[in-house]
């Protein structure tokens, strides 16, 4: 059975500093789900746990007291609304959520590709060239996969995100050229074994539509047995409008079926 576009597990609300949009609220989420026949959504505001040292000034206010203001989420007969977060991984390999705090969430997104937070997520040396960024892309994934975490409720966000080389598409493509299929296979074999979800981000799918080489990591991930979830990464309601088509493009291109779906229990 073809992979059904029935969920979105990466959604920001007005509580994320980069949204701050009163229109991006629980009701807007529900109407997006209903309009597109989705049965499960997960709220994933940016989060840095107060019991973990080393937050940047931007992350520090986005603690649990702040993001839990969205609770309780509305109950709906047709749509399961879940509570998650998108945390962070620093250049020193510190994860912005302690192991104990995973219990507070249905789902935790770990972004390894926020390369735009220069100095915080990556050092100046790591940002030097496509070659150093390619190495950072693989190393950061290994760093997470080597941790002792509840991987059944973890997703890897936007793996081919434009933030890897902001506004420099040629360099972004070159970065992925420099990561061999074998290297990707080593990473995704491990990810599949641990049960990590791989995100099909609507922005990434749209970008890959224009530059099909960017599908390479997802093709390898599928071959290695990884499971995929959909994420609009919406910060404002307009992203809800463009995401279902982008999801459909990615799902079709990768020829996914329901067995390839990451399920959140
Ligand atoms: Zn992100
Ligand atoms: Zn996000």
CSV table of C-alpha atoms and ligand atoms in Angstrom, one decimal:
chain,number,residue,atom,x,y,z
A,1,UNK,CA,0.0,0.0,0.0
A,2,UNK,CA,1.3,3.4,-1.0
A,3,UNK,CA,2.7,5.5,1.9
A,4,UNK,CA,-0.3,7.6,3.1
A,5,UNK,CA,0.2,11.3,3.8
A,6,UNK,CA,-1.6,11.2,7.1
A,7,UNK,CA,0.6,12.9,9.6
A,8,UNK,CA,3.0,15.7,10.2
A,9,UNK,CA,5.5,15.3,13.1
A,10,UNK,CA,7.5,18.5,12.7
A,11,UNK,CA,5.5,21.6,13.5
A,12,UNK,CA,6.4,24.8,15.3
A,13,UNK,CA,3.9,27.0,17.1
A,14,UNK,CA,4.0,30.7,18.1
A,15,UNK,CA,6.1,29.6,21.1
A,16,UNK,CA,9.2,29.1,19.0
A,17,UNK,CA,11.2,32.3,18.9
A,18,UNK,CA,11.5,32.0,15.1
A,19,UNK,CA,7.7,31.8,14.7
A,20,UNK,CA,6.3,34.2,17.2
A,21,UNK,CA,3.2,34.2,15.1
A,22,UNK,CA,-0.1,34.2,17.0
A,23,UNK,CA,-1.8,32.6,14.0
A,24,UNK,CA,0.4,29.5,14.5
A,25,UNK,CA,-1.7,28.0,17.3
A,26,UNK,CA,-3.3,24.7,18.1
A,27,UNK,CA,-6.5,25.5,16.2
A,28,UNK,CA,-4.6,26.3,13.0
A,29,UNK,CA,-2.9,22.9,13.4
A,30,UNK,CA,-6.2,21.1,13.8
A,31,UNK,CA,-7.7,22.8,10.7
A,32,UNK,CA,-4.6,21.9,8.7
A,33,UNK,CA,-5.0,18.2,9.7
A,34,UNK,CA,-8.7,18.1,8.9
A,35,UNK,CA,-8.3,19.9,5.6
A,36,UNK,CA,-5.7,17.3,4.5
A,37,UNK,CA,-7.2,14.2,6.0
A,38,UNK,CA,-4.3,13.8,8.5
A,39,UNK,CA,-4.9,11.8,11.6
A,40,UNK,CA,-1.7,12.6,13.7
A,41,UNK,CA,0.3,15.8,14.3
A,42,UNK,CA,3.2,16.5,16.6
A,43,UNK,CA,4.0,19.9,18.0
A,44,UNK,CA,7.8,20.3,18.0
A,45,UNK,CA,8.9,23.7,19.3
A,46,UNK,CA,12.6,24.5,19.7
A,47,UNK,CA,13.7,23.3,23.1
A,48,UNK,CA,16.8,23.4,25.4
A,49,UNK,CA,16.3,21.7,28.7
A,50,UNK,CA,17.0,23.9,31.8
A,51,UNK,CA,19.0,21.1,33.4
A,52,UNK,CA,21.6,21.0,30.5
A,53,UNK,CA,24.4,23.6,30.7
A,54,UNK,CA,25.6,25.4,27.6
A,55,UNK,CA,22.4,26.9,26.0
A,56,UNK,CA,23.0,29.7,23.6
A,57,UNK,CA,21.2,33.0,24.3
A,58,UNK,CA,18.7,32.1,21.7
A,59,UNK,CA,17.9,28.7,23.1
A,60,UNK,CA,18.0,29.6,26.8
A,61,UNK,CA,14.4,31.0,27.1
A,62,UNK,CA,13.0,28.1,25.1
A,63,UNK,CA,12.9,25.8,28.1
A,64,UNK,CA,10.2,23.4,29.3
A,65,UNK,CA,8.2,26.0,31.2
A,66,UNK,CA,8.0,28.0,28.0
A,67,UNK,CA,7.2,25.4,25.4
A,68,UNK,CA,4.7,23.5,27.7
A,69,UNK,CA,2.4,26.6,27.6
A,70,UNK,CA,0.9,24.9,24.6
A,71,UNK,CA,-0.5,22.2,26.9
A,72,UNK,CA,-3.1,20.9,27.2
A,73,UNK,CA,-3.4,20.2,23.5
A,74,UNK,CA,-7.0,20.1,22.2
A,75,UNK,CA,-8.6,16.6,22.1
A,76,UNK,CA,-10.2,15.7,18.8
A,77,UNK,CA,-12.0,12.6,17.7
A,78,UNK,CA,-10.2,12.4,14.3
A,79,UNK,CA,-6.8,13.9,15.0
A,80,UNK,CA,-4.2,12.8,17.5
A,81,UNK,CA,-2.2,15.8,18.6
A,82,UNK,CA,1.1,14.9,20.2
A,83,UNK,CA,3.6,16.9,22.2
A,84,UNK,CA,7.2,16.8,21.1
A,85,UNK,CA,10.2,19.2,20.7
A,86,UNK,CA,13.1,20.0,18.4
A,87,UNK,CA,16.2,20.1,20.5
A,88,UNK,CA,19.8,20.9,19.4
A,89,UNK,CA,23.3,19.3,19.2
A,90,UNK,CA,26.2,21.6,19.9
A,91,UNK,CA,29.7,21.6,18.3
A,92,UNK,CA,30.9,19.8,21.4
A,93,UNK,CA,28.4,17.1,21.1
A,94,UNK,CA,26.1,18.3,23.9
A,95,UNK,CA,22.5,17.5,23.3
A,96,UNK,CA,20.0,20.1,24.6
A,97,UNK,CA,17.8,17.5,26.4
A,98,UNK,CA,18.7,15.3,29.3
A,99,UNK,CA,17.8,11.6,29.1
A,100,UNK,CA,15.3,12.0,31.9
A,101,UNK,CA,13.4,14.7,29.9
A,102,UNK,CA,12.6,12.4,27.1
A,103,UNK,CA,9.7,11.1,29.2
A,104,UNK,CA,8.0,14.4,28.9
A,105,UNK,CA,7.6,14.1,25.2
A,106,UNK,CA,5.9,11.9,22.7
A,107,UNK,CA,8.6,12.6,20.1
A,108,UNK,CA,12.0,14.4,20.1
A,109,UNK,CA,13.5,15.8,16.9
A,110,UNK,CA,17.3,16.1,16.8
A,111,UNK,CA,18.5,18.5,14.1
A,112,UNK,CA,22.1,17.8,13.1
A,113,UNK,CA,22.1,20.3,10.2
A,114,UNK,CA,21.6,23.7,11.8
A,115,UNK,CA,24.9,24.8,10.3
A,116,UNK,CA,23.7,28.4,10.3
A,117,UNK,CA,24.2,28.7,14.1
A,118,UNK,CA,27.9,29.4,13.5
A,119,UNK,CA,30.1,28.9,16.5
A,120,UNK,CA,27.4,27.1,18.5
A,121,UNK,CA,26.6,24.1,16.4
A,122,UNK,CA,29.8,24.1,14.3
A,123,UNK,CA,33.2,25.7,14.7
A,124,UNK,CA,34.7,28.1,12.2
A,125,UNK,CA,37.0,25.3,11.0
A,126,UNK,CA,34.1,22.9,10.4
A,127,UNK,CA,32.4,25.6,8.3
A,128,UNK,CA,35.4,26.2,6.1
A,129,UNK,CA,34.5,24.3,2.9
A,130,UNK,CA,32.1,21.7,1.4
A,131,UNK,CA,34.7,19.1,2.4
A,132,UNK,CA,34.7,20.1,6.1
A,133,UNK,CA,30.9,20.5,6.1
A,134,UNK,CA,30.5,17.0,4.6
A,135,UNK,CA,32.7,15.6,7.4
A,136,UNK,CA,30.6,17.5,10.0
A,137,UNK,CA,27.4,16.1,8.5
A,138,UNK,CA,28.5,12.5,9.0
A,139,UNK,CA,30.2,13.1,12.3
A,140,UNK,CA,27.2,14.8,13.9
A,141,UNK,CA,25.0,11.9,13.0
A,142,UNK,CA,27.5,9.4,14.4
A,143,UNK,CA,27.7,11.5,17.6
A,144,UNK,CA,23.9,11.1,18.2
A,145,UNK,CA,23.8,7.4,17.1
A,146,UNK,CA,26.6,6.6,19.7
A,147,UNK,CA,24.5,8.1,22.5
A,148,UNK,CA,22.3,6.0,24.9
A,149,UNK,CA,18.9,7.4,23.9
A,150,UNK,CA,15.3,6.2,23.4
A,151,UNK,CA,15.7,6.1,19.6
A,152,UNK,CA,12.1,4.7,19.0
A,153,UNK,CA,10.9,8.3,19.7
A,154,UNK,CA,13.6,10.2,18.0
A,155,UNK,CA,13.7,11.7,14.5
A,156,UNK,CA,16.5,13.1,12.5
A,157,UNK,CA,15.3,16.4,11.1
A,158,UNK,CA,15.9,17.9,7.6
A,159,UNK,CA,19.0,16.0,6.6
A,160,UNK,CA,19.5,17.9,3.3
A,161,UNK,CA,18.5,21.3,4.7
A,162,UNK,CA,19.5,24.5,2.9
A,163,UNK,CA,21.0,25.7,6.2
A,164,UNK,CA,24.0,23.3,5.6
A,165,UNK,CA,25.1,26.0,3.1
A,166,UNK,CA,22.7,28.9,3.4
A,167,UNK,CA,21.9,30.4,0.0
A,168,UNK,CA,24.8,28.6,-1.7
A,169,UNK,CA,23.1,25.8,-3.6
A,170,UNK,CA,26.2,24.8,-5.6
A,171,UNK,CA,28.2,24.3,-2.4
A,172,UNK,CA,25.3,22.4,-0.8
A,173,UNK,CA,25.3,20.0,-3.8
A,174,UNK,CA,29.0,19.7,-3.6
A,175,UNK,CA,28.8,18.9,0.1
A,176,UNK,CA,26.6,15.9,-0.6
A,177,UNK,CA,28.8,14.8,-3.6
A,178,UNK,CA,31.6,14.5,-1.1
A,179,UNK,CA,29.7,12.1,1.1
A,180,UNK,CA,30.1,8.6,-0.3
A,181,UNK,CA,27.2,6.2,-0.6
A,182,UNK,CA,29.2,3.8,1.6
A,183,UNK,CA,29.5,6.3,4.3
A,184,UNK,CA,25.8,7.1,4.2
A,185,UNK,CA,25.0,3.4,4.3
A,186,UNK,CA,27.1,2.9,7.4
A,187,UNK,CA,25.1,5.7,9.1
A,188,UNK,CA,21.7,4.6,7.9
A,189,UNK,CA,22.3,1.0,8.7
A,190,UNK,CA,23.0,2.0,12.3
A,191,UNK,CA,20.0,4.4,12.3
A,192,UNK,CA,17.7,1.6,11.0
A,193,UNK,CA,18.9,-0.8,13.6
A,194,UNK,CA,18.3,1.7,16.4
A,195,UNK,CA,14.9,2.7,15.0
A,196,UNK,CA,15.4,6.4,14.4
A,197,UNK,CA,12.9,8.1,12.2
A,198,UNK,CA,14.2,9.9,9.1
A,199,UNK,CA,12.4,13.1,8.2
A,200,UNK,CA,11.0,14.0,4.8
A,201,UNK,CA,10.9,17.7,5.4
A,202,UNK,CA,8.6,19.5,3.0
A,203,UNK,CA,11.2,22.2,2.3
A,204,UNK,CA,13.9,19.6,1.6
A,205,UNK,CA,11.5,17.7,-0.7
A,206,UNK,CA,10.8,20.9,-2.6
A,207,UNK,CA,14.5,21.6,-2.9
A,208,UNK,CA,15.2,18.0,-4.0
A,209,UNK,CA,12.6,18.4,-6.7
A,210,UNK,CA,14.8,21.1,-8.3
A,211,UNK,CA,18.1,19.2,-7.5
A,212,UNK,CA,17.4,15.5,-7.5
A,213,UNK,CA,21.0,14.7,-6.2
A,214,UNK,CA,19.6,15.8,-2.8
A,215,UNK,CA,17.5,12.6,-2.7
A,216,UNK,CA,20.7,10.5,-2.4
A,217,UNK,CA,20.7,10.3,1.4
A,218,UNK,CA,17.0,9.3,1.5
A,219,UNK,CA,17.5,6.6,-1.3
A,220,UNK,CA,20.4,5.1,0.7
A,221,UNK,CA,18.3,5.4,4.0
A,222,UNK,CA,15.5,3.4,2.3
A,223,UNK,CA,17.9,0.8,1.1
A,224,UNK,CA,19.2,0.4,4.6
A,225,UNK,CA,15.7,-0.2,6.0
A,226,UNK,CA,15.1,3.2,7.7
A,227,UNK,CA,11.6,4.4,8.4
A,228,UNK,CA,10.4,7.8,7.3
A,229,UNK,CA,8.1,10.4,8.8
A,230,UNK,CA,6.8,13.7,7.3
A,231,UNK,CA,7.5,17.1,8.7
A,232,UNK,CA,6.4,20.5,7.3
A,233,UNK,CA,8.6,22.4,9.8
A,234,UNK,CA,5.9,25.0,9.6
A,235,UNK,CA,6.5,28.2,11.6
A,236,UNK,CA,3.5,30.0,10.0
A,237,UNK,CA,0.2,28.7,8.5
A,238,UNK,CA,1.3,29.4,4.9
A,239,UNK,CA,3.8,26.5,5.1
A,240,UNK,CA,0.8,24.2,5.8
A,241,UNK,CA,-0.5,25.0,2.3
A,242,UNK,CA,2.6,24.0,0.4
A,243,UNK,CA,3.6,21.0,2.4
A,244,UNK,CA,1.2,18.2,1.3
A,245,UNK,CA,2.3,18.5,-2.4
A,246,UNK,CA,6.0,18.5,-1.4
A,247,UNK,CA,5.4,15.4,0.8
A,248,UNK,CA,3.6,13.7,-2.1
A,249,UNK,CA,6.5,14.5,-4.5
A,250,UNK,CA,9.1,13.0,-2.0
A,251,UNK,CA,7.0,9.9,-1.3
A,252,UNK,CA,6.5,9.2,-5.0
A,253,UNK,CA,10.1,9.8,-5.9
A,254,UNK,CA,11.3,7.5,-3.2
A,255,UNK,CA,8.5,5.0,-4.1
A,256,UNK,CA,7.6,4.6,-0.4
A,257,UNK,CA,4.9,2.3,0.9
A,258,UNK,CA,3.3,1.9,4.3
A,259,UNK,CA,6.0,-0.5,5.4
A,260,UNK,CA,8.5,2.4,5.1
A,261,UNK,CA,6.6,4.6,7.6
A,262,UNK,CA,8.0,5.5,11.0
A,263,UNK,CA,5.3,4.9,13.6
A,264,UNK,CA,5.1,6.8,16.9
A,265,UNK,CA,3.6,4.6,19.6
B,1,LIG,ZN1,15.4,22.6,12.4
B,2,LIG,ZN1,12.0,22.9,13.0
